[in-house]
Amino acid sequence: MNVTDASVIVSWFAPLARITGYRLVLAGDGSAPKQLRLPARLTQYTLLNLRPETGYTVTLHAEQDSALSEGHTAHFTTESAMGSAPHFSTEVTSTSIIISWSPVPHVGYKLTVRPSQGGEAPRDVTSESGSIFIKGLTPGVEYTYDIKPVVNGREQGATVTKHVVTPLSPPADLTLKMNPETGGVLVEWDGTNTPDITGYRVTCTPANGMQGNSMEEFVEAGETSCTLDNLIPGVSYNISVVTVKDDAESTPLSTIITPEVPQLTDLSYENVTDTTIGLRWMPFNFTVVTGYRITVTAAGESVPIFEDFVLPSSGYYTVKGLEPGIGYDISVTTVTESGVSKPITITQQTVLPAPTGLGFGEVGPDSLEVTWDGPQVLNAADINMYIIRYRPVVMSFADESKEVTVGGLTERTVLQNLVPDTEYLVSVVYVYDQRESSPATATQKTAMDAPSGLEFADVLTNSFAVHWVAPRGPISGYRIRYQMASGGRAKEERLPPSRTHFTLTGLHPETEYLVHIYAVSGRKESPPLSGRQKTISDAPTDLNVVETSPTSITLRWDAPAVTVRYYRITHGETGGRGNIKEFTVPGTQSTAQVTNLKPATEYTITVYAVTARGDSPASSTPIYITHRTDGNYVDSPSEMEVMDVKDSSITVRWSPAQGPIMGYRVTGTPKSGIGPIFSEVVAPDQREITFSGMMPTQEYVLSVFALGQDGESSPVVESARTNVDSPKDLAFSDVASGSLHISWAAPEGTVTSYRVLYYSPEEGERELLPAPTGKADSALIQGLRPGSEYTVKVIALHDDAASTPLVGTQFTAVEGVPAPTNILFSGVSSTSFRMSWAAPLQTNQLTGRPGLSGYRVLVQPKGKSGPNVVLNLAPDTTQAVVPGLMLATTYVVELYALKDTAKSSPARAEVTTMDNITPPRRVRLLDVRDSSIMLSWRSKTDPISGFMVEATPITSPEHTTIRRNIDSKLRSYTITGMQPGTEYKINLFTLSGSGRSTPFTLTATTAMPAVIPPTNIQFTSLTPSSVSFTWEPSRSPAITGYYVTHEVAGGEPRELTPRPHPGQTYAFISGLKPATEYVIRIVALQNNLRSMPLVGKAKTQPGPDLLLIPELPQPGSHRPRPDLLLTPELHQPGSHGPRPDLLLTPELPQPGSHRPRPDLLLTPELPQPGSHRPRPDLLLIPELPQPGSHRPRPDLLLNPELPQPGSHRPRPDILDVPETDKTFNTNHVHFSGPDGEFGPGQQGQHIYTEYQNLGPHNGFNAHNTRPQGGQRPTVRDPLIYIPVPGPDGNRVPLVKVSDGLLPGLAFGFPDNETELPQEAQTITTINWQPIPQSSEYLVSCNPITNLEEKTFQMTLPGTSSSATLIGLTSGASYNVVVEAMRGGAKEKVLEEVVTVGNTVPGDLPINVNRDVCYDTHTHTYHEVGSEWERMSETGFKLWCRCLGLGSGHFRCDSSKWCHDNGNNYHIGEKWDRHAENGHMMSCTCLGNGKGEFKCEPHDSTCYDNGKMYKVGNQWQKEYEGAICTCTCYGGQQGWRCGNCKTPGVQTDVDVLLPAPNAFDRYRENALRKLNIQCPIECLRPELLADAHNPLE
């Protein structure tokens, strides 16, 4: 194998036998054989130094010692001698390798290519053609290739091996997009196919030697674009993109681009006159732009008439010297150093000059004469026409501009049909060559017109109505003046402009009046509209008697001239004997008969004509007459007897009268005047009558009259009182085995007391003592026998009189019948409801006793009479439908479980049936005004108790809903107190008792106010005795002034005088009380019209005498301070516990006393001394510490701490937290106690305000030492305290001004005087040059950066020249304006922009960032208002909230968790625990802000004699010789024993209660509750209020 020209390789397979070597014999053509010995390990051998083109024979023998095997022979011929191979060249591209050589016959090359790192299969190509091309390679990959000569198809010679990396392929399709607005170019290309590249390098260099910037950008792999900015317009750039892979780069892909010089695109014109045109454009922000060239050419011409060049920053240019009415082409070209842009051109004509001399001639209410002069530059004959346009200056929605035209030679016109008393804007233009000139404008107001169409209506005796037609012009109201035509004092009335009628009242009958009506507009009045009208008489006349008899008188009169509704006639015996009687006749009659008179008696009769309208009419002047009836007297009955008196009836008997009679009249009248009067006429032979339907316990006056031919006798009179009515509707409830609760409906009449009797066959009849009072309607009967039937009687008593008894029967309950539970109601309608319940335990699994035999449902109305409903149901049902109920009635439902003849105690619940109330109908809007809406409606005749209206604002939800109750007799109502221009949703309900109907709903919008109120009241200064403020003026025209009042809340308002004039929008009120809240009201006035008030509240500052601290208890005194009613008593020096709060504890137990607390009114039973039984009734009452106790008080978490005795701080409202550091060189809050030491009682939890410390220039010396002995730094400038913005962005500053030195500043910083949160890190001082004779300065701060804040103002004394602003937002910018006030004038003295720094001025460097809280336990920062959890050092879980307060203050407490046995539980979470006696309890976390939890006996266990039983377990125990079976029920039911049997003795005892000691153990098991208070860790201030500053 591998035969060459000088060598050959001989190979073989070794034999199987063991050999010692090989012997090889080589014989060539014409040469002697050659023998070689080879070792046994070889299987091939290379023969060298052979002759070319020679045949050889090879024989191989295996040799074993000296023995040889048979030989194996092979023949071969060597190759021809090759000589030197031809030279070749190699070319490598990104995807191929090419070898080339000069072809030689029979000689070629074999090329093998493979990746050096693998990943691709090797590729072999052999060729004699002179070149080999291998393609499909991967760019940027290292390849190893082998080249070997091939002669006559055989490989010969040495192999040449080389390594090469294919070059990276460049990107393709390079595209460029220019952005003329930014001067940048977007370079995009198609990505290379080279894998794993690093990215692309984009270069941009000026081409052709031009000047410019060179740029280079690197683009990450995967991106195929980038933007090159700031290319210079007009400069050519060569832009290239190459592929980059590690340190290799591809050949570049390049192109050349030349950015165009940018062309303006926003050229516009403005301020065009007859000789000038203004140009405006937005200049480019390119440094390459050197300016702009402006070229002006007359329209249609090619030669410019004007050129100019402006700077590159110019954006406006005015072309001057043009001709009027000529069109011009104006071009602007951008100019750079390397070229110019395309020009942008606009075409614009100069305007025509306006007419001159515009004026007005005659002015009327509805017309204006307009005059003008023609333009001077034109020939009047060339003017086509004049156009006069006019409109009201203040246009309404319905107004529109109008115009008239006149000829070109006319220079006047009259405008018609105008609105009186209205200001018009008039403009005049002319038309010249189809173009309009500039307008000449002026304003003129039309004259005011008077009302018209005076009419009189509804003329009565003392009133008549006046009607008129309103003037066309806008007015502010009317003035009506009227007086008697014969003379006398005139009267006036003011009316709003919406009224066109008025009723004059209080006039004299039959009198003529003179009436004048003026229209009023501001201070102007129209000419009067006048008229005369005479009132009429309303009294009847000529009253006389036309007929008389013994018992009647007939009258006649002449009717008055007015319409009479009815006549009221009164009559009585002359001289005042007897009662005055009254009756009416219709107004259409003029006669009347007075009847039922006594014979031969003189009567005085009076007649009134009633003419007024309404339910309470007025009467006219009466006329009267005196007349005597005819006939003689009639004798009275001789005797009278009252008999058979009952609760509602009385029988009257009498003896006959003497002489002939026609009958008897019997009457019964309540003596108290309350109740109906009874009257009956009977035959002359009747001697007795019974009146029914009388009121019980009422005394009546009974009278009997004898009726004769000519009249009746005087009465025989007796008095009698009706008996007591019996109670009704006896009902039984709370039926137990030993007691009954009864109730009844009270009888009619007065009851002084009740008797309750109850009877059973076993015990007989007994009486309930003490007896129920007369106001009682229920009673509890106790001491009854279980399972017995009782008959109960209820008797009402009135003094000594008794009613008939109300009787009912009821069985008491029998123990052992369990009661049903959990009554639920559904499907409640107006007459029925569905009820369901949980069935009780029906079978005793141990005794096998039978279950229930059924249920009984008793439904009875509560608080009213009505039928009861009783249902008897099967034992297997747990629901029922109760029908036949009354509408809208509350029912008491009692459910009994029945077992044979016994029944359980009732399960009780209440349910109310639905009402069926008809809503109002046909609701209408009668009158809609700015602050009120009048409604009318109709309603059915159903009995109702009234109506209710609700008005809810829709467009202004910040206003509250208006609710009003309306009387049931009304069918119209006016809703007042509404907001102007606001849409309301109005609901109208019908009310019946406590129910209401579905609403009738409609929407309405109130009218806009006649006078718009002022807005935005701002308080600029607050002192102890004064307040100053500003407001935004009313937007209504012609305001005549402002009405300003101030009042203490709930007090009488006081007006500010003199009243502010219309242009004044500020006020100053002095003479006020310190520390008092005042209500300020501002009303805009427009003559007699008023706006809605603008209301603000401000509290004056406390005076110096209010800053003193009340004297605190002296050291050593333990007596509480009774004068500090709302302040917890401070612990005295020497105490180490927190402050006990004794505010609500009238009496505390003395030390060592175990007496219960009588002041805890909610404690029905307290444990006796020595008792260890827990108190379940004190579950939520935290125990107060005893005197001398050091237990913490959980209820004092939020009580602020008062200064300690000896403290000299005048500000008790600034709360501080003591620190261990005694110096003022840190950023902590320091306690200002005596000698800088902690006062007593500093361990409670507080919410406090922290301040940053200031430099020494704020009152400290140069060494930054603290003040000595209560010393405070001094500041001379006025201090302006600015709180943080409210939710609406408003800030109400507080000005602190003093003529002398101000009190010192605590901690070197002004105290927070605003009582609101304040950014205490900033102080800003402004200075100005004072203006002489200034009364005050108005300082305004307008936010520039923090736009959510609003502008605020403050007023300073006229002597000020500087001010210190405290609390501006750190880092914000403000425009501060200072104006000097002199009288009503203002003068600006300072305007500057102030940026507030993060540190206060001074030389003490304090680095204060925004207010955050830093928790040193969790090492976390928190924004103000955020909340988080943390663990205390002792394992309690706390809930923290960042308060900030300018110092990173936060507060933690355990109010949301309970802690027990090292575990934390959420509110509502349950867990099990062992009590002190080992019993299992079930605990629930209550929290209550103090970590409280309660524990109850576990529901699954019971305990007896130290043993534990599970629910359902039973055991036996001995009780008084009987063996009882006990069952565990768990929880508060505990265990119960029954089925007690004595061996050998029969007993009827079925259920037996435990003995007293066993019962106590049962109570101990069932009612034991633990009340574990807040753990002490939650009260430690170092846990609850970490105040570490994040800057430490």
Tab-separated table of C-alpha atoms in Angstrom, residues 577-814:
chain	number	residue	atom	x	y	z
A	577	ARG	CA	-125.743	85.045	79.854
A	578	GLY	CA	-125.180	81.670	78.222
A	579	ASN	CA	-122.644	80.603	75.617
A	580	ILE	CA	-121.963	82.375	72.310
A	581	LYS	CA	-122.933	80.193	69.387
A	582	GLU	CA	-121.847	80.488	65.784
A	583	PHE	CA	-122.877	79.241	62.352
A	584	THR	CA	-122.198	80.149	58.713
A	585	VAL	CA	-124.234	80.622	55.556
A	586	PRO	CA	-122.949	80.716	51.953
A	587	GLY	CA	-121.774	84.018	50.552
A	588	THR	CA	-124.510	83.931	47.905
A	589	GLN	CA	-127.246	84.357	50.564
A	590	SER	CA	-128.302	87.562	52.257
A	591	THR	CA	-130.775	85.995	54.767
A	592	ALA	CA	-130.359	83.604	57.690
A	593	GLN	CA	-132.499	82.049	60.443
A	594	VAL	CA	-131.170	81.745	64.001
A	595	THR	CA	-132.821	78.729	65.648
A	596	ASN	CA	-132.887	76.876	68.981
A	597	LEU	CA	-133.453	80.086	70.905
A	598	LYS	CA	-135.219	80.509	74.204
A	599	PRO	CA	-138.640	82.079	74.199
A	600	ALA	CA	-138.966	85.626	75.444
A	601	THR	CA	-135.165	86.105	75.532
A	602	GLU	CA	-133.193	89.040	74.156
A	603	TYR	CA	-130.318	88.036	71.824
A	604	THR	CA	-127.457	89.975	70.258
A	605	ILE	CA	-126.754	88.743	66.703
A	606	THR	CA	-123.573	89.697	64.749
A	607	VAL	CA	-122.918	89.176	61.027
A	608	TYR	CA	-119.372	89.015	59.476
A	609	ALA	CA	-118.657	88.909	55.730
A	610	VAL	CA	-115.675	86.573	55.179
A	611	THR	CA	-113.928	87.522	51.926
A	612	ALA	CA	-110.319	86.363	52.286
A	613	ARG	CA	-108.941	83.204	50.668
A	614	GLY	CA	-107.273	80.310	52.447
A	615	ASP	CA	-107.904	78.058	55.406
A	616	SER	CA	-107.654	80.848	57.996
A	617	PRO	CA	-109.813	83.625	56.589
A	618	ALA	CA	-109.977	87.143	57.929
A	619	SER	CA	-113.303	88.765	58.733
A	620	SER	CA	-114.665	92.168	57.755
A	621	THR	CA	-116.033	94.837	60.026
A	622	PRO	CA	-119.169	93.260	61.547
A	623	ILE	CA	-122.688	94.611	61.881
A	624	TYR	CA	-124.979	93.509	64.706
A	625	ILE	CA	-128.574	93.773	65.935
A	626	THR	CA	-130.413	93.082	69.243
A	627	HIS	CA	-133.824	91.376	69.253
A	628	ARG	CA	-136.137	89.437	71.679
A	629	THR	CA	-137.847	86.138	70.833
A	630	ASP	CA	-141.576	85.571	71.309
A	631	GLY	CA	-143.377	83.151	73.801
A	632	ASN	CA	-143.237	82.079	77.488
A	633	TYR	CA	-140.998	79.783	79.736
A	634	VAL	CA	-141.306	75.983	80.010
A	635	ASP	CA	-141.061	74.150	83.405
A	636	SER	CA	-138.078	71.821	84.000
A	637	PRO	CA	-138.334	68.132	84.965
A	638	SER	CA	-138.674	67.703	88.722
A	639	GLU	CA	-136.080	64.969	89.458
A	640	MET	CA	-133.112	63.298	87.709
A	641	GLU	CA	-131.234	60.066	88.516
A	642	VAL	CA	-128.030	58.555	87.054
A	643	MET	CA	-127.965	54.757	87.138
A	644	ASP	CA	-126.237	51.693	85.641
A	645	VAL	CA	-122.887	53.414	85.078
A	646	LYS	CA	-120.488	51.302	83.033
A	647	ASP	CA	-117.118	51.866	81.370
A	648	SER	CA	-118.660	53.153	78.112
A	649	SER	CA	-122.344	53.827	78.911
A	650	ILE	CA	-124.534	55.710	81.384
A	651	THR	CA	-128.326	55.456	81.908
A	652	VAL	CA	-130.239	58.646	82.842
A	653	ARG	CA	-133.777	58.631	84.387
A	654	TRP	CA	-135.939	61.683	85.217
A	655	SER	CA	-139.424	62.659	86.477
A	656	PRO	CA	-141.944	64.334	84.104
A	657	ALA	CA	-142.179	68.127	83.854
A	658	GLN	CA	-145.375	70.036	84.788
A	659	GLY	CA	-147.617	71.309	82.045
A	660	PRO	CA	-147.910	70.462	78.381
A	661	ILE	CA	-144.551	69.611	76.788
A	662	MET	CA	-143.427	68.459	73.336
A	663	GLY	CA	-140.627	66.138	74.572
A	664	TYR	CA	-137.277	66.111	76.349
A	665	ARG	CA	-133.711	66.900	75.243
A	666	VAL	CA	-130.986	64.960	77.114
A	667	THR	CA	-127.270	65.889	76.767
A	668	GLY	CA	-123.995	64.432	78.082
A	669	THR	CA	-120.883	66.672	77.997
A	670	PRO	CA	-117.330	65.654	79.124
A	671	LYS	CA	-116.418	67.880	82.076
A	672	SER	CA	-112.805	68.082	80.899
A	673	GLY	CA	-113.909	69.218	77.450
A	674	ILE	CA	-112.141	66.264	75.835
A	675	GLY	CA	-114.278	63.874	73.849
A	676	PRO	CA	-117.607	63.952	71.989
A	677	ILE	CA	-120.831	65.542	73.315
A	678	PHE	CA	-123.946	63.340	73.422
A	679	SER	CA	-127.426	64.820	72.790
A	680	GLU	CA	-130.760	63.091	72.198
A	681	VAL	CA	-134.441	64.345	71.883
A	682	VAL	CA	-137.036	61.846	73.153
A	683	ALA	CA	-140.811	61.668	73.279
A	684	PRO	CA	-142.729	63.376	76.120
A	685	ASP	CA	-143.750	60.022	77.644
A	686	GLN	CA	-140.155	58.665	77.801
A	687	ARG	CA	-138.493	58.798	81.201
A	688	GLU	CA	-135.108	57.055	80.578
A	689	ILE	CA	-132.233	57.006	78.047
A	690	THR	CA	-128.839	55.232	77.826
A	691	PHE	CA	-125.822	56.929	76.220
A	692	SER	CA	-123.276	54.469	74.711
A	693	GLY	CA	-119.794	54.947	73.311
A	694	MET	CA	-118.560	57.084	76.184
A	695	MET	CA	-114.924	57.279	77.283
A	696	PRO	CA	-113.966	55.196	80.351
A	697	THR	CA	-113.009	56.958	83.611
A	698	GLN	CA	-114.379	60.229	82.210
A	699	GLU	CA	-116.652	62.534	84.238
A	700	TYR	CA	-119.714	63.684	82.271
A	701	VAL	CA	-122.220	66.527	82.937
A	702	LEU	CA	-125.708	65.167	82.163
A	703	SER	CA	-128.595	67.607	81.463
A	704	VAL	CA	-132.359	67.094	80.791
A	705	PHE	CA	-134.416	69.874	79.109
A	706	ALA	CA	-138.231	69.928	78.796
A	707	LEU	CA	-139.294	71.059	75.312
A	708	GLY	CA	-142.435	73.237	75.098
A	709	GLN	CA	-144.456	74.804	72.304
A	710	ASP	CA	-142.532	78.049	72.480
A	711	GLY	CA	-139.093	76.853	73.672
A	712	GLU	CA	-137.383	74.693	76.248
A	713	SER	CA	-136.955	74.760	80.001
A	714	SER	CA	-133.816	75.264	82.012
A	715	PRO	CA	-131.979	71.947	82.469
A	716	VAL	CA	-131.807	69.536	85.365
A	717	VAL	CA	-128.087	68.670	85.780
A	718	GLU	CA	-126.174	65.740	87.331
A	719	SER	CA	-122.540	64.526	87.067
A	720	ALA	CA	-121.334	60.944	86.760
A	721	ARG	CA	-118.007	59.204	85.991
A	722	THR	CA	-117.787	56.149	83.721
A	723	ASN	CA	-116.176	52.984	85.037
A	724	VAL	CA	-112.739	51.617	84.211
A	725	ASP	CA	-112.303	49.825	80.870
A	726	SER	CA	-110.827	46.341	81.042
A	727	PRO	CA	-107.383	45.570	79.553
A	728	LYS	CA	-107.183	43.680	76.250
A	729	ASP	CA	-105.010	41.239	74.306
A	730	LEU	CA	-103.462	39.246	77.129
A	731	ALA	CA	-100.274	37.542	75.858
A	732	PHE	CA	-97.747	35.172	77.432
A	733	SER	CA	-94.013	35.179	76.674
A	734	ASP	CA	-90.746	33.964	78.209
A	735	VAL	CA	-92.570	30.889	79.488
A	736	ALA	CA	-90.181	29.011	81.751
A	737	SER	CA	-90.619	26.155	84.191
A	738	GLY	CA	-90.959	28.539	87.147
A	739	SER	CA	-92.053	31.865	85.662
A	740	LEU	CA	-94.351	33.552	83.154
A	741	HIS	CA	-94.071	36.932	81.489
A	742	ILE	CA	-97.481	38.459	80.673
A	743	SER	CA	-98.361	41.578	78.668
A	744	TRP	CA	-101.606	43.328	77.781
A	745	ALA	CA	-102.942	46.312	75.862
A	746	ALA	CA	-103.831	49.218	78.108
A	747	PRO	CA	-107.542	50.062	78.315
A	748	GLU	CA	-109.014	53.374	77.291
A	749	GLY	CA	-109.278	55.938	80.011
A	750	THR	CA	-107.091	56.644	83.012
A	751	VAL	CA	-105.680	53.686	85.010
A	752	THR	CA	-104.039	54.244	88.413
A	753	SER	CA	-102.859	50.636	88.920
A	754	TYR	CA	-103.498	46.976	88.029
A	755	ARG	CA	-104.296	43.804	89.978
A	756	VAL	CA	-102.808	40.568	88.668
A	757	LEU	CA	-104.270	37.284	90.019
A	758	TYR	CA	-103.026	33.817	89.040
A	759	TYR	CA	-104.562	30.455	89.933
A	760	SER	CA	-103.544	26.804	89.658
A	761	PRO	CA	-105.434	23.746	90.979
A	762	GLU	CA	-102.437	22.776	93.095
A	763	GLU	CA	-101.805	26.156	94.750
A	764	GLY	CA	-105.093	28.053	94.488
A	765	GLU	CA	-105.342	31.764	93.657
A	766	ARG	CA	-102.577	34.233	94.495
A	767	GLU	CA	-101.986	37.919	93.763
A	768	LEU	CA	-98.869	39.453	92.229
A	769	LEU	CA	-97.195	41.886	94.598
A	770	PRO	CA	-96.177	44.619	94.295
A	771	ALA	CA	-98.994	45.459	91.918
A	772	PRO	CA	-98.130	46.924	88.464
A	773	THR	CA	-98.490	50.697	88.162
A	774	GLY	CA	-101.000	52.406	85.911
A	775	LYS	CA	-98.346	52.923	83.206
A	776	ALA	CA	-97.323	49.253	83.112
A	777	ASP	CA	-98.385	46.923	80.313
A	778	SER	CA	-96.510	43.790	81.358
A	779	ALA	CA	-95.520	41.830	84.461
A	780	LEU	CA	-93.338	38.862	85.457
A	781	ILE	CA	-94.915	36.104	87.601
A	782	GLN	CA	-92.328	33.953	89.379
A	783	GLY	CA	-92.307	31.046	91.801
A	784	LEU	CA	-94.552	28.821	89.660
A	785	ARG	CA	-94.663	25.041	89.411
A	786	PRO	CA	-93.215	23.412	86.278
A	787	GLY	CA	-95.745	21.881	83.907
A	788	SER	CA	-98.791	23.433	85.648
A	789	GLU	CA	-101.698	25.268	84.028
A	790	TYR	CA	-102.265	28.780	85.411
A	791	THR	CA	-105.271	31.023	84.972
A	792	VAL	CA	-104.201	34.665	84.985
A	793	LYS	CA	-106.527	37.658	85.556
A	794	VAL	CA	-105.561	41.296	84.907
A	795	ILE	CA	-107.832	43.959	86.441
A	796	ALA	CA	-107.470	47.708	85.761
A	797	LEU	CA	-108.091	50.075	88.678
A	798	HIS	CA	-109.024	53.752	88.695
A	799	ASP	CA	-108.789	54.837	92.314
A	800	ASP	CA	-111.251	52.431	93.968
A	801	ALA	CA	-113.056	51.411	90.772
A	802	ALA	CA	-112.124	48.122	89.132
A	803	SER	CA	-112.619	46.887	85.582
A	804	THR	CA	-113.859	43.499	84.521
A	805	PRO	CA	-110.922	41.065	84.530
A	806	LEU	CA	-108.936	40.062	81.438
A	807	VAL	CA	-108.465	36.268	81.713
A	808	GLY	CA	-106.011	33.881	80.051
A	809	THR	CA	-104.484	30.437	80.714
A	810	GLN	CA	-100.946	29.186	80.174
A	811	PHE	CA	-98.906	26.081	81.045
A	812	THR	CA	-95.449	26.577	82.514
A	813	ALA	CA	-92.580	24.802	80.802
A	814	VAL	CA	-91.303	21.407	81.807
